Amino acid sequence: MKNSLETRCIHGDTHKYQEGSRAISIPIYQTASFSHVELGHNTSGFDYTRESNPTRQHLEETVSSLEGAADTTAFSSGMAAITAFFELFHPGDQIICSEDLYGGTVRLLHNVEEKNGLTISFVDTTNPDKVEAAITPETRAIYIETPSNPMMNVTDIRACAELAHRHGALLAVDNTFLSPYWQNPIALGADFVLHSGTKFLAGHNDTIAGFLSSADPQWGAKVRLIAKTVGNTLAPFDSWLVLRGIKTLSVRMERQQENAEALAEWLLKNPHVSHVYYIGLKDHPGFAVNSAQSRGAGSMISFSVDSKETALKLLKNVKVITFAESLGGTESLLTYPVLQTHPDVPKEVREHLGITETLLRLSVGLEGVEDLIADLEQALEGE
Ligand SMILES: Cc1ncc(COP(=O)(O)O)c(C=O)c1O
């Protein structure tokens, strides 16, 4: 029987102490290359760090264990992992994507993938009928974020997996916002899971990383070939940082969610706040679907305020919360999606989605929740 997720965050699938020293923390194998005993005889199983490295391998095995994947490749950023996913396809292939995606992913699709000959169809994937209507004989994959960045839209993973497979396509889920602690897309039928490891997995706003996990080892091998060829794998030290972050994933996720629930309730009552997008709120349109496919609502909240001036005042005045891009770490971060994470999304699309000058995104961290509430209060009251 498998150990609990909490235990696997700390030990992975195999409780490994290092041979020889029996070090508890996996060493950082800071080496570019590995020696060979003789031609054709490689004792360690490693050749060259671009391709594989023991520290990175331990991390990859840990993420595979947490996501229930057959294989995982660790990349130098979330964007590198997403790029590797799209490299699996060929000119003329059509990929159906959620219309609300991280702005960097949209930039990749418009500036690189369309140039590479892929047809990208942006669809409201919260409605499976719309996904089905977009399927063509060229459809090779459905690519979703659930919940999405920044509008917190929830897509039914099981329904999309069923649709994709019925039409001979694959389903990929960017699971960054919930992390494997709250949601495991492969168990729901997805073929690939992606992460910006920079966020909840690393968890400390101190490194950049990405993961692409595959349900099928054959796809995993194709991903590895791309990573080795393109050369965008994660460095040993960063691999170690993410491994260290993952050890506390379960306690961080629980406490961050508790803080987020309290903040969402507080925001709902504030007269300057016009809408709260938090999937833990019962009246969120995706509440039922999210509850059926995940174990929690996480700690990402987007909210709209009454004017652009109020939004700018908040960004200027917060003291405990930091006005910065990114999410998922111990520090609470307040982000202005329209200018920071989504400026490359065409204006009319942003407006259609609700990414306006009054929208803010809050990644709730581990500070005392009373301090976070007091901080928002003083920021709203200030000049
Ligand atoms: C949902 C999501 N996916 C992917 C990425 C890209 O990850 P990275 O910044 O590690 O390249 C981000 C970054 O914010 C994100 O929010």
mmCIF file of C-alpha atoms in Angstrom, residues 19-182:
data_model
loop_
_atom_site.group_PDB
_atom_site.id
_atom_site.type_symbol
_atom_site.label_atom_id
_atom_site.label_comp_id
_atom_site.label_asym_id
_atom_site.label_seq_id
_atom_site.Cartn_x
_atom_site.Cartn_y
_atom_site.Cartn_z
ATOM 1 C CA GLU A 19 24.619 5.235 0.524
ATOM 2 C CA GLY A 20 27.841 5.810 2.405
ATOM 3 C CA SER A 21 27.074 8.968 4.364
ATOM 4 C CA ARG A 22 23.391 8.072 5.005
ATOM 5 C CA ALA A 23 22.627 11.796 4.699
ATOM 6 C CA ILE A 24 18.939 12.519 5.331
ATOM 7 C CA SER A 25 18.789 15.420 2.899
ATOM 8 C CA ILE A 26 19.538 14.325 -0.652
ATOM 9 C CA PRO A 27 22.882 15.848 -1.734
ATOM 10 C CA ILE A 28 23.081 18.445 -4.455
ATOM 11 C CA TYR A 29 24.958 16.621 -7.204
ATOM 12 C CA GLN A 30 26.597 19.764 -8.529
ATOM 13 C CA THR A 31 28.265 18.142 -11.496
ATOM 14 C CA ALA A 32 27.964 18.546 -15.238
ATOM 15 C CA SER A 33 29.111 15.044 -16.085
ATOM 16 C CA PHE A 34 29.576 11.520 -14.669
ATOM 17 C CA SER A 35 32.603 9.270 -15.155
ATOM 18 C CA HIS A 36 32.507 6.013 -17.101
ATOM 19 C CA VAL A 37 34.428 2.947 -15.944
ATOM 20 C CA GLU A 38 35.035 1.820 -19.511
ATOM 21 C CA LEU A 39 33.352 2.055 -22.890
ATOM 22 C CA GLY A 40 29.753 0.870 -22.593
ATOM 23 C CA HIS A 41 30.002 0.476 -18.825
ATOM 24 C CA ASN A 42 28.334 3.175 -16.754
ATOM 25 C CA THR A 43 28.029 2.273 -13.054
ATOM 26 C CA SER A 44 25.912 5.224 -11.892
ATOM 27 C CA GLY A 45 23.323 5.263 -14.684
ATOM 28 C CA PHE A 46 24.034 8.958 -15.255
ATOM 29 C CA ASP A 47 25.964 10.536 -18.133
ATOM 30 C CA TYR A 48 25.428 14.260 -18.354
ATOM 31 C CA THR A 49 23.325 16.613 -16.212
ATOM 32 C CA ARG A 50 21.390 18.148 -19.122
ATOM 33 C CA GLU A 51 19.890 14.679 -19.542
ATOM 34 C CA SER A 52 19.707 13.409 -15.961
ATOM 35 C CA ASN A 53 21.071 14.081 -12.503
ATOM 36 C CA PRO A 54 20.478 12.245 -9.198
ATOM 37 C CA THR A 55 19.137 15.302 -7.321
ATOM 38 C CA ARG A 56 16.757 16.119 -10.166
ATOM 39 C CA GLN A 57 15.772 12.478 -10.524
ATOM 40 C CA HIS A 58 14.788 12.265 -6.858
ATOM 41 C CA LEU A 59 12.636 15.374 -7.323
ATOM 42 C CA GLU A 60 11.047 13.991 -10.508
ATOM 43 C CA GLU A 61 10.212 10.725 -8.751
ATOM 44 C CA THR A 62 8.682 12.646 -5.841
ATOM 45 C CA VAL A 63 6.460 14.718 -8.153
ATOM 46 C CA SER A 64 5.451 11.560 -10.068
ATOM 47 C CA SER A 65 4.476 9.984 -6.770
ATOM 48 C CA LEU A 66 2.410 13.009 -5.695
ATOM 49 C CA GLU A 67 0.656 13.254 -9.073
ATOM 50 C CA GLY A 68 0.228 9.495 -9.627
ATOM 51 C CA ALA A 69 2.231 9.855 -12.857
ATOM 52 C CA ALA A 70 4.319 7.265 -14.686
ATOM 53 C CA ASP A 71 7.044 9.807 -15.375
ATOM 54 C CA THR A 72 7.881 13.438 -14.678
ATOM 55 C CA THR A 73 10.480 15.735 -16.177
ATOM 56 C CA ALA A 74 11.644 18.767 -14.175
ATOM 57 C CA PHE A 75 12.219 21.908 -16.243
ATOM 58 C CA SER A 76 13.943 25.214 -15.629
ATOM 59 C CA SER A 77 10.554 26.989 -15.429
ATOM 60 C CA GLY A 78 6.846 26.371 -15.743
ATOM 61 C CA MET A 79 7.007 27.953 -19.198
ATOM 62 C CA ALA A 80 9.742 25.516 -20.245
ATOM 63 C CA ALA A 81 7.484 22.613 -19.197
ATOM 64 C CA ILE A 82 4.523 24.076 -21.098
ATOM 65 C CA THR A 83 6.706 24.639 -24.180
ATOM 66 C CA ALA A 84 7.845 20.992 -24.009
ATOM 67 C CA PHE A 85 4.207 19.883 -23.946
ATOM 68 C CA PHE A 86 3.407 21.801 -27.148
ATOM 69 C CA GLU A 87 6.570 20.393 -28.772
ATOM 70 C CA LEU A 88 4.824 16.998 -28.749
ATOM 71 C CA PHE A 89 2.591 18.124 -31.634
ATOM 72 C CA HIS A 90 3.027 18.765 -35.354
ATOM 73 C CA PRO A 91 2.108 21.509 -37.813
ATOM 74 C CA GLY A 92 -1.588 21.262 -38.672
ATOM 75 C CA ASP A 93 -2.571 19.798 -35.282
ATOM 76 C CA GLN A 94 -5.315 21.606 -33.394
ATOM 77 C CA ILE A 95 -5.148 22.140 -29.630
ATOM 78 C CA ILE A 96 -8.231 23.329 -27.737
ATOM 79 C CA CYS A 97 -7.244 25.608 -24.841
ATOM 80 C CA SER A 98 -9.119 27.202 -21.955
ATOM 81 C CA GLU A 99 -9.839 30.808 -22.886
ATOM 82 C CA ASP A 100 -8.649 31.938 -19.434
ATOM 83 C CA LEU A 101 -4.998 30.879 -19.061
ATOM 84 C CA TYR A 102 -1.877 32.329 -17.454
ATOM 85 C CA GLY A 103 -0.839 35.253 -19.701
ATOM 86 C CA GLY A 104 2.594 33.735 -20.359
ATOM 87 C CA THR A 105 0.943 30.631 -21.793
ATOM 88 C CA VAL A 106 -1.206 32.784 -24.071
ATOM 89 C CA ARG A 107 1.958 34.647 -25.178
ATOM 90 C CA LEU A 108 3.635 31.304 -25.956
ATOM 91 C CA LEU A 109 0.641 30.123 -27.973
ATOM 92 C CA HIS A 110 0.378 33.308 -30.064
ATOM 93 C CA ASN A 111 4.086 34.033 -30.547
ATOM 94 C CA VAL A 112 5.586 30.562 -30.846
ATOM 95 C CA GLU A 113 3.090 27.746 -31.250
ATOM 96 C CA GLU A 114 0.936 29.359 -33.958
ATOM 97 C CA LYS A 115 4.164 30.202 -35.834
ATOM 98 C CA ASN A 116 5.087 26.498 -35.467
ATOM 99 C CA GLY A 117 1.894 25.608 -37.326
ATOM 100 C CA LEU A 118 -0.389 24.569 -34.468
ATOM 101 C CA THR A 119 -3.990 25.723 -34.599
ATOM 102 C CA ILE A 120 -4.982 26.999 -31.166
ATOM 103 C CA SER A 121 -8.694 27.293 -30.376
ATOM 104 C CA PHE A 122 -9.557 29.231 -27.234
ATOM 105 C CA VAL A 123 -12.785 27.936 -25.728
ATOM 106 C CA ASP A 124 -14.800 28.409 -22.543
ATOM 107 C CA THR A 125 -13.822 24.973 -21.218
ATOM 108 C CA THR A 126 -16.094 25.354 -18.167
ATOM 109 C CA ASN A 127 -18.815 24.269 -20.619
ATOM 110 C CA PRO A 128 -18.084 20.748 -22.010
ATOM 111 C CA ASP A 129 -20.591 21.341 -24.861
ATOM 112 C CA LYS A 130 -18.432 24.227 -26.111
ATOM 113 C CA VAL A 131 -15.346 22.004 -25.939
ATOM 114 C CA GLU A 132 -17.095 19.309 -27.943
ATOM 115 C CA ALA A 133 -18.292 21.840 -30.527
ATOM 116 C CA ALA A 134 -14.676 22.939 -31.084
ATOM 117 C CA ILE A 135 -13.368 19.420 -31.791
ATOM 118 C CA THR A 136 -12.262 18.764 -35.387
ATOM 119 C CA PRO A 137 -10.529 15.797 -37.075
ATOM 120 C CA GLU A 138 -7.243 17.659 -36.378
ATOM 121 C CA THR A 139 -7.798 17.953 -32.610
ATOM 122 C CA ARG A 140 -4.889 16.337 -30.801
ATOM 123 C CA ALA A 141 -5.234 17.745 -27.284
ATOM 124 C CA ILE A 142 -7.310 19.750 -24.848
ATOM 125 C CA TYR A 143 -5.258 22.021 -22.587
ATOM 126 C CA ILE A 144 -6.884 23.429 -19.464
ATOM 127 C CA GLU A 145 -6.158 25.282 -16.240
ATOM 128 C CA THR A 146 -8.524 24.546 -13.388
ATOM 129 C CA PRO A 147 -8.953 26.762 -11.501
ATOM 130 C CA SER A 148 -7.763 29.224 -14.107
ATOM 131 C CA ASN A 149 -5.436 32.174 -13.724
ATOM 132 C CA PRO A 150 -6.730 34.746 -12.841
ATOM 133 C CA MET A 151 -10.515 34.326 -13.125
ATOM 134 C CA MET A 152 -10.669 31.114 -11.055
ATOM 135 C CA ASN A 153 -12.865 29.345 -13.625
ATOM 136 C CA VAL A 154 -13.358 25.648 -12.929
ATOM 137 C CA THR A 155 -13.301 23.062 -15.726
ATOM 138 C CA ASP A 156 -14.625 19.528 -15.304
ATOM 139 C CA ILE A 157 -11.496 17.362 -15.693
ATOM 140 C CA ARG A 158 -13.382 14.058 -15.991
ATOM 141 C CA ALA A 159 -15.701 15.444 -18.691
ATOM 142 C CA CYS A 160 -12.766 16.850 -20.693
ATOM 143 C CA ALA A 161 -10.816 13.579 -20.380
ATOM 144 C CA GLU A 162 -13.820 11.624 -21.627
ATOM 145 C CA LEU A 163 -14.314 14.022 -24.565
ATOM 146 C CA ALA A 164 -10.622 14.040 -25.476
ATOM 147 C CA HIS A 165 -10.336 10.250 -25.419
ATOM 148 C CA ARG A 166 -13.558 9.718 -27.371
ATOM 149 C CA HIS A 167 -12.020 11.826 -30.142
ATOM 150 C CA GLY A 168 -8.536 10.270 -29.977
ATOM 151 C CA ALA A 169 -7.016 13.315 -28.277
ATOM 152 C CA LEU A 170 -5.075 13.914 -25.053
ATOM 153 C CA LEU A 171 -5.923 15.989 -22.001
ATOM 154 C CA ALA A 172 -3.332 18.200 -20.276
ATOM 155 C CA VAL A 173 -4.082 20.038 -17.031
ATOM 156 C CA ASP A 174 -2.058 22.910 -15.592
ATOM 157 C CA ASN A 175 -2.444 22.049 -11.892
ATOM 158 C CA THR A 176 -0.366 24.969 -10.585
ATOM 159 C CA PHE A 177 -3.138 26.682 -8.606
ATOM 160 C CA LEU A 178 -4.178 23.659 -6.520
ATOM 161 C CA SER A 179 -0.943 21.627 -6.475
ATOM 162 C CA PRO A 180 -0.959 17.830 -6.104
ATOM 163 C CA TYR A 181 -1.911 18.287 -2.464
ATOM 164 C CA TRP A 182 -5.447 19.295 -3.422
#
